[in-house]
Amino acid sequence: MTRFDNETINKKIRGFFLEIVNDKFGPEARTFDDHTDLSAIGLMDDSILNELGVFLENEFYIKVDIKNMPIERFCRIETAAAFVAGCLYTQEHFKFIDTTKEKIRGFFQKIIDAKYGQGEMTFDDNTNLHASRLVDSLYLMGLVSFLENEFNINVDNDDLAIENFCSVDKVAAYVIAHLP
């Protein structure tokens, strides 16, 4: 996914509105800025909203159900841009969480495969690997080393409790909470 800064998002949305409004209402309708309520001055209708939804999906790769959202989110360039930035941030955040969990899952899977044979034992992200005896307490030191190297975090000795590191979900939550 391409990263977009706020200025680029605003510019792209402003360009969309300028082009659409010019096509629909002529060049004299181009007197608005990022703060103008386009619906209040008659420059926003259902067809423009629908086209905006298609534009956002094609340009920023986000799926927006505009028909079921308040028009206030999209009738100003600044609010539409803030909405897009929020969606993009959320996508990046969830992608980061997924990637983090994938790495942690891989760490645990290697330990379990070494103990039981490759592919013999499976687990979910919320499985308590210690309570289910898939791993023993010896894994904790290797896990700490892995986390510190892989995610550039420092695991505090006070945090070294099995409860903090017993599942993929718990380890991922710990990592995210302790990122620099």
PDB file of C-alpha atoms in Angstrom:
ATOM      1  CA  MET A   1       0.000   0.000   0.000  1.00  0.00           C
ATOM      2  CA  THR A   2       1.243   3.456  -0.852  1.00  0.00           C
ATOM      3  CA  ARG A   3       1.640   5.826   2.078  1.00  0.00           C
ATOM      4  CA  PHE A   4      -0.096   9.178   1.788  1.00  0.00           C
ATOM      5  CA  ASP A   5       0.676  12.210   3.928  1.00  0.00           C
ATOM      6  CA  ASN A   6      -2.105  14.625   4.914  1.00  0.00           C
ATOM      7  CA  GLU A   7      -1.090  17.224   2.337  1.00  0.00           C
ATOM      8  CA  THR A   8      -1.240  14.656  -0.480  1.00  0.00           C
ATOM      9  CA  ILE A   9      -4.628  13.389   0.715  1.00  0.00           C
ATOM     10  CA  ASN A  10      -6.027  16.944   0.806  1.00  0.00           C
ATOM     11  CA  LYS A  11      -4.590  17.724  -2.638  1.00  0.00           C
ATOM     12  CA  LYS A  12      -6.066  14.596  -4.223  1.00  0.00           C
ATOM     13  CA  ILE A  13      -9.510  15.152  -2.694  1.00  0.00           C
ATOM     14  CA  ARG A  14      -9.447  18.860  -3.616  1.00  0.00           C
ATOM     15  CA  GLY A  15      -8.570  17.862  -7.197  1.00  0.00           C
ATOM     16  CA  PHE A  16     -11.455  15.398  -7.239  1.00  0.00           C
ATOM     17  CA  PHE A  17     -13.934  18.043  -6.109  1.00  0.00           C
ATOM     18  CA  LEU A  18     -12.583  20.667  -8.498  1.00  0.00           C
ATOM     19  CA  GLU A  19     -12.907  18.313 -11.453  1.00  0.00           C
ATOM     20  CA  ILE A  20     -16.350  16.982 -10.536  1.00  0.00           C
ATOM     21  CA  VAL A  21     -17.798  20.355  -9.589  1.00  0.00           C
ATOM     22  CA  ASN A  22     -16.378  21.939 -12.759  1.00  0.00           C
ATOM     23  CA  ASP A  23     -17.897  19.163 -14.911  1.00  0.00           C
ATOM     24  CA  LYS A  24     -21.296  19.371 -13.231  1.00  0.00           C
ATOM     25  CA  PHE A  25     -21.642  23.063 -12.471  1.00  0.00           C
ATOM     26  CA  GLY A  26     -19.099  24.884 -14.630  1.00  0.00           C
ATOM     27  CA  PRO A  27     -15.944  26.818 -13.792  1.00  0.00           C
ATOM     28  CA  GLU A  28     -17.809  29.580 -11.915  1.00  0.00           C
ATOM     29  CA  ALA A  29     -18.611  27.062  -9.144  1.00  0.00           C
ATOM     30  CA  ARG A  30     -14.904  26.670  -8.280  1.00  0.00           C
ATOM     31  CA  THR A  31     -15.041  29.255  -5.494  1.00  0.00           C
ATOM     32  CA  PHE A  32     -14.551  27.043  -2.443  1.00  0.00           C
ATOM     33  CA  ASP A  33     -11.737  26.048  -0.152  1.00  0.00           C
ATOM     34  CA  ASP A  34     -10.959  23.089   2.111  1.00  0.00           C
ATOM     35  CA  HIS A  35     -13.288  24.443   4.845  1.00  0.00           C
ATOM     36  CA  THR A  36     -16.308  25.201   2.658  1.00  0.00           C
ATOM     37  CA  ASP A  37     -19.422  23.110   3.281  1.00  0.00           C
ATOM     38  CA  LEU A  38     -20.047  22.002  -0.296  1.00  0.00           C
ATOM     39  CA  SER A  39     -23.547  20.755   0.491  1.00  0.00           C
ATOM     40  CA  ALA A  40     -24.549  24.114   2.013  1.00  0.00           C
ATOM     41  CA  ILE A  41     -23.653  25.970  -1.183  1.00  0.00           C
ATOM     42  CA  GLY A  42     -25.346  23.428  -3.458  1.00  0.00           C
ATOM     43  CA  LEU A  43     -22.194  21.697  -4.687  1.00  0.00           C
ATOM     44  CA  MET A  44     -22.818  18.274  -3.194  1.00  0.00           C
ATOM     45  CA  ASP A  45     -25.440  15.775  -4.294  1.00  0.00           C
ATOM     46  CA  ASP A  46     -25.935  11.989  -4.249  1.00  0.00           C
ATOM     47  CA  SER A  47     -24.203  11.468  -7.585  1.00  0.00           C
ATOM     48  CA  ILE A  48     -21.104  13.374  -6.425  1.00  0.00           C
ATOM     49  CA  LEU A  49     -21.114  11.396  -3.177  1.00  0.00           C
ATOM     50  CA  ASN A  50     -21.269   8.134  -5.126  1.00  0.00           C
ATOM     51  CA  GLU A  51     -18.437   9.256  -7.393  1.00  0.00           C
ATOM     52  CA  LEU A  52     -16.449  10.261  -4.310  1.00  0.00           C
ATOM     53  CA  GLY A  53     -16.874   6.742  -2.917  1.00  0.00           C
ATOM     54  CA  VAL A  54     -15.515   5.232  -6.142  1.00  0.00           C
ATOM     55  CA  PHE A  55     -12.664   7.769  -6.182  1.00  0.00           C
ATOM     56  CA  LEU A  56     -11.654   6.985  -2.586  1.00  0.00           C
ATOM     57  CA  GLU A  57     -11.648   3.266  -3.307  1.00  0.00           C
ATOM     58  CA  ASN A  58      -9.586   3.639  -6.491  1.00  0.00           C
ATOM     59  CA  GLU A  59      -7.202   6.339  -5.287  1.00  0.00           C
ATOM     60  CA  PHE A  60      -6.611   5.320  -1.659  1.00  0.00           C
ATOM     61  CA  TYR A  61      -7.637   1.635  -1.738  1.00  0.00           C
ATOM     62  CA  ILE A  62     -10.259   2.062   0.971  1.00  0.00           C
ATOM     63  CA  LYS A  63     -13.812   0.752   0.739  1.00  0.00           C
ATOM     64  CA  VAL A  64     -16.328   3.357   1.845  1.00  0.00           C
ATOM     65  CA  ASP A  65     -20.073   2.794   2.178  1.00  0.00           C
ATOM     66  CA  ILE A  66     -20.889   6.465   1.673  1.00  0.00           C
ATOM     67  CA  LYS A  67     -24.648   5.932   1.490  1.00  0.00           C
ATOM     68  CA  ASN A  68     -24.693   4.777   5.112  1.00  0.00           C
ATOM     69  CA  MET A  69     -22.425   7.507   6.485  1.00  0.00           C
ATOM     70  CA  PRO A  70     -23.288  11.052   7.515  1.00  0.00           C
ATOM     71  CA  ILE A  71     -22.787  13.538   4.688  1.00  0.00           C
ATOM     72  CA  GLU A  72     -20.919  15.796   7.135  1.00  0.00           C
ATOM     73  CA  ARG A  73     -17.923  13.451   6.804  1.00  0.00           C
ATOM     74  CA  PHE A  74     -17.536  14.221   3.122  1.00  0.00           C
ATOM     75  CA  CYS A  75     -19.018  17.654   2.400  1.00  0.00           C
ATOM     76  CA  ARG A  76     -15.820  19.506   3.331  1.00  0.00           C
ATOM     77  CA  ILE A  77     -12.458  18.666   1.798  1.00  0.00           C
ATOM     78  CA  GLU A  78     -10.826  18.874   5.241  1.00  0.00           C
ATOM     79  CA  THR A  79     -13.264  16.399   6.828  1.00  0.00           C
ATOM     80  CA  ALA A  80     -13.120  13.999   3.874  1.00  0.00           C
ATOM     81  CA  ALA A  81      -9.317  14.106   4.044  1.00  0.00           C
ATOM     82  CA  ALA A  82      -9.354  13.490   7.810  1.00  0.00           C
ATOM     83  CA  PHE A  83     -11.658  10.502   7.269  1.00  0.00           C
ATOM     84  CA  VAL A  84      -9.322   9.076   4.604  1.00  0.00           C
ATOM     85  CA  ALA A  85      -6.260   9.630   6.809  1.00  0.00           C
ATOM     86  CA  GLY A  86      -8.032   7.811   9.663  1.00  0.00           C
ATOM     87  CA  CYS A  87      -8.902   4.876   7.404  1.00  0.00           C
ATOM     88  CA  LEU A  88      -5.352   4.653   6.093  1.00  0.00           C
ATOM     89  CA  TYR A  89      -3.913   4.816   9.613  1.00  0.00           C
ATOM     90  CA  THR A  90      -6.282   2.062  10.752  1.00  0.00           C
ATOM     91  CA  GLN A  91      -5.321  -0.144   7.793  1.00  0.00           C
ATOM     92  CA  GLU A  92      -1.615   0.351   8.540  1.00  0.00           C
ATOM     93  CA  HIS A  93      -2.188  -0.326  12.225  1.00  0.00           C
ATOM     94  CA  PHE A  94      -4.040  -3.589  11.597  1.00  0.00           C
ATOM     95  CA  LYS A  95      -1.461  -4.628   9.021  1.00  0.00           C
ATOM     96  CA  PHE A  96       1.261  -3.994  11.615  1.00  0.00           C
ATOM     97  CA  ILE A  97      -0.634  -6.048  14.219  1.00  0.00           C
ATOM     98  CA  ASP A  98      -1.079  -8.894  11.718  1.00  0.00           C
ATOM     99  CA  THR A  99       2.616  -8.813  10.816  1.00  0.00           C
ATOM    100  CA  THR A 100       3.600  -8.738  14.492  1.00  0.00           C
ATOM    101  CA  LYS A 101       1.373 -11.714  15.273  1.00  0.00           C
ATOM    102  CA  GLU A 102       2.713 -13.594  12.264  1.00  0.00           C
ATOM    103  CA  LYS A 103       6.291 -13.203  13.508  1.00  0.00           C
ATOM    104  CA  ILE A 104       5.356 -14.245  17.050  1.00  0.00           C
ATOM    105  CA  ARG A 105       3.327 -17.189  15.749  1.00  0.00           C
ATOM    106  CA  GLY A 106       6.361 -18.268  13.729  1.00  0.00           C
ATOM    107  CA  PHE A 107       8.553 -18.128  16.835  1.00  0.00           C
ATOM    108  CA  PHE A 108       6.154 -20.334  18.805  1.00  0.00           C
ATOM    109  CA  GLN A 109       5.597 -22.688  15.882  1.00  0.00           C
ATOM    110  CA  LYS A 110       9.352 -23.362  15.629  1.00  0.00           C
ATOM    111  CA  ILE A 111       9.496 -24.306  19.321  1.00  0.00           C
ATOM    112  CA  ILE A 112       6.419 -26.510  19.070  1.00  0.00           C
ATOM    113  CA  ASP A 113       7.608 -28.152  15.846  1.00  0.00           C
ATOM    114  CA  ALA A 114      10.977 -28.916  17.463  1.00  0.00           C
ATOM    115  CA  LYS A 115       9.217 -30.491  20.440  1.00  0.00           C
ATOM    116  CA  TYR A 116       6.424 -32.419  18.680  1.00  0.00           C
ATOM    117  CA  GLY A 117       7.432 -32.647  15.024  1.00  0.00           C
ATOM    118  CA  GLN A 118       6.691 -30.276  12.187  1.00  0.00           C
ATOM    119  CA  GLY A 119       2.993 -29.596  11.752  1.00  0.00           C
ATOM    120  CA  GLU A 120       1.941 -32.060  14.465  1.00  0.00           C
ATOM    121  CA  MET A 121       0.499 -29.462  16.836  1.00  0.00           C
ATOM    122  CA  THR A 122      -1.548 -26.402  15.946  1.00  0.00           C
ATOM    123  CA  PHE A 123      -2.739 -23.491  18.035  1.00  0.00           C
ATOM    124  CA  ASP A 124      -4.793 -20.302  17.812  1.00  0.00           C
ATOM    125  CA  ASP A 125      -3.568 -16.827  18.641  1.00  0.00           C
ATOM    126  CA  ASN A 126      -5.430 -16.913  21.960  1.00  0.00           C
ATOM    127  CA  THR A 127      -4.328 -20.446  22.973  1.00  0.00           C
ATOM    128  CA  ASN A 128      -2.511 -20.416  26.307  1.00  0.00           C
ATOM    129  CA  LEU A 129       0.558 -22.277  25.094  1.00  0.00           C
ATOM    130  CA  HIS A 130       1.966 -22.727  28.587  1.00  0.00           C
ATOM    131  CA  ALA A 131      -1.259 -24.037  30.178  1.00  0.00           C
ATOM    132  CA  SER A 132      -1.813 -26.399  27.241  1.00  0.00           C
ATOM    133  CA  ARG A 133       1.775 -27.617  27.713  1.00  0.00           C
ATOM    134  CA  LEU A 134       2.749 -26.845  24.136  1.00  0.00           C
ATOM    135  CA  VAL A 135       5.689 -24.862  25.528  1.00  0.00           C
ATOM    136  CA  ASP A 136       7.399 -24.908  28.904  1.00  0.00           C
ATOM    137  CA  SER A 137       8.875 -22.074  30.934  1.00  0.00           C
ATOM    138  CA  LEU A 138      12.258 -22.469  29.229  1.00  0.00           C
ATOM    139  CA  TYR A 139      10.908 -20.799  26.078  1.00  0.00           C
ATOM    140  CA  LEU A 140      10.550 -17.491  27.938  1.00  0.00           C
ATOM    141  CA  MET A 141      14.222 -16.495  27.760  1.00  0.00           C
ATOM    142  CA  GLY A 142      14.371 -17.273  24.045  1.00  0.00           C
ATOM    143  CA  LEU A 143      11.163 -15.338  23.526  1.00  0.00           C
ATOM    144  CA  VAL A 144      12.543 -12.308  25.363  1.00  0.00           C
ATOM    145  CA  SER A 145      15.660 -12.351  23.203  1.00  0.00           C
ATOM    146  CA  PHE A 146      13.533 -12.727  20.059  1.00  0.00           C
ATOM    147  CA  LEU A 147      11.245  -9.817  21.035  1.00  0.00           C
ATOM    148  CA  GLU A 148      14.108  -7.514  21.928  1.00  0.00           C
ATOM    149  CA  ASN A 149      15.903  -8.224  18.652  1.00  0.00           C
ATOM    150  CA  GLU A 150      12.908  -8.431  16.321  1.00  0.00           C
ATOM    151  CA  PHE A 151      10.887  -5.482  17.652  1.00  0.00           C
ATOM    152  CA  ASN A 152      13.613  -3.368  19.283  1.00  0.00           C
ATOM    153  CA  ILE A 153      11.897  -3.351  22.668  1.00  0.00           C
ATOM    154  CA  ASN A 154      13.261  -3.871  26.168  1.00  0.00           C
ATOM    155  CA  VAL A 155      11.474  -6.483  28.231  1.00  0.00           C
ATOM    156  CA  ASP A 156      11.596  -5.396  31.857  1.00  0.00           C
ATOM    157  CA  ASN A 157      12.429  -8.065  34.449  1.00  0.00           C
ATOM    158  CA  ASP A 158       9.276  -7.067  36.348  1.00  0.00           C
ATOM    159  CA  ASP A 159       7.233  -8.107  33.300  1.00  0.00           C
ATOM    160  CA  LEU A 160       8.722 -11.613  33.120  1.00  0.00           C
ATOM    161  CA  ALA A 161       5.596 -13.500  34.074  1.00  0.00           C
ATOM    162  CA  ILE A 162       4.173 -16.409  32.066  1.00  0.00           C
ATOM    163  CA  GLU A 163       0.787 -14.619  31.980  1.00  0.00           C
ATOM    164  CA  ASN A 164       2.289 -11.823  29.859  1.00  0.00           C
ATOM    165  CA  PHE A 165       3.780 -14.181  27.279  1.00  0.00           C
ATOM    166  CA  CYS A 166       1.554 -17.275  27.160  1.00  0.00           C
ATOM    167  CA  SER A 167      -0.224 -16.681  23.840  1.00  0.00           C
ATOM    168  CA  VAL A 168       0.362 -14.967  20.523  1.00  0.00           C
ATOM    169  CA  ASP A 169      -2.298 -12.371  21.411  1.00  0.00           C
ATOM    170  CA  LYS A 170      -0.721 -11.567  24.793  1.00  0.00           C
ATOM    171  CA  VAL A 171       2.785 -11.310  23.361  1.00  0.00           C
ATOM    172  CA  ALA A 172       1.572  -9.092  20.500  1.00  0.00           C
ATOM    173  CA  ALA A 173      -0.243  -6.823  22.970  1.00  0.00           C
ATOM    174  CA  TYR A 174       2.928  -6.602  25.062  1.00  0.00           C
ATOM    175  CA  VAL A 175       5.054  -5.764  22.025  1.00  0.00           C
ATOM    176  CA  ILE A 176       2.680  -3.050  20.789  1.00  0.00           C
ATOM    177  CA  ALA A 177       2.440  -1.515  24.260  1.00  0.00           C
ATOM    178  CA  HIS A 178       6.244  -1.381  24.578  1.00  0.00           C
ATOM    179  CA  LEU A 179       7.289  -0.147  21.149  1.00  0.00           C
ATOM    180  CA  PRO A 180       9.697   2.801  21.218  1.00  0.00           C
TER     181      PRO A 180
END
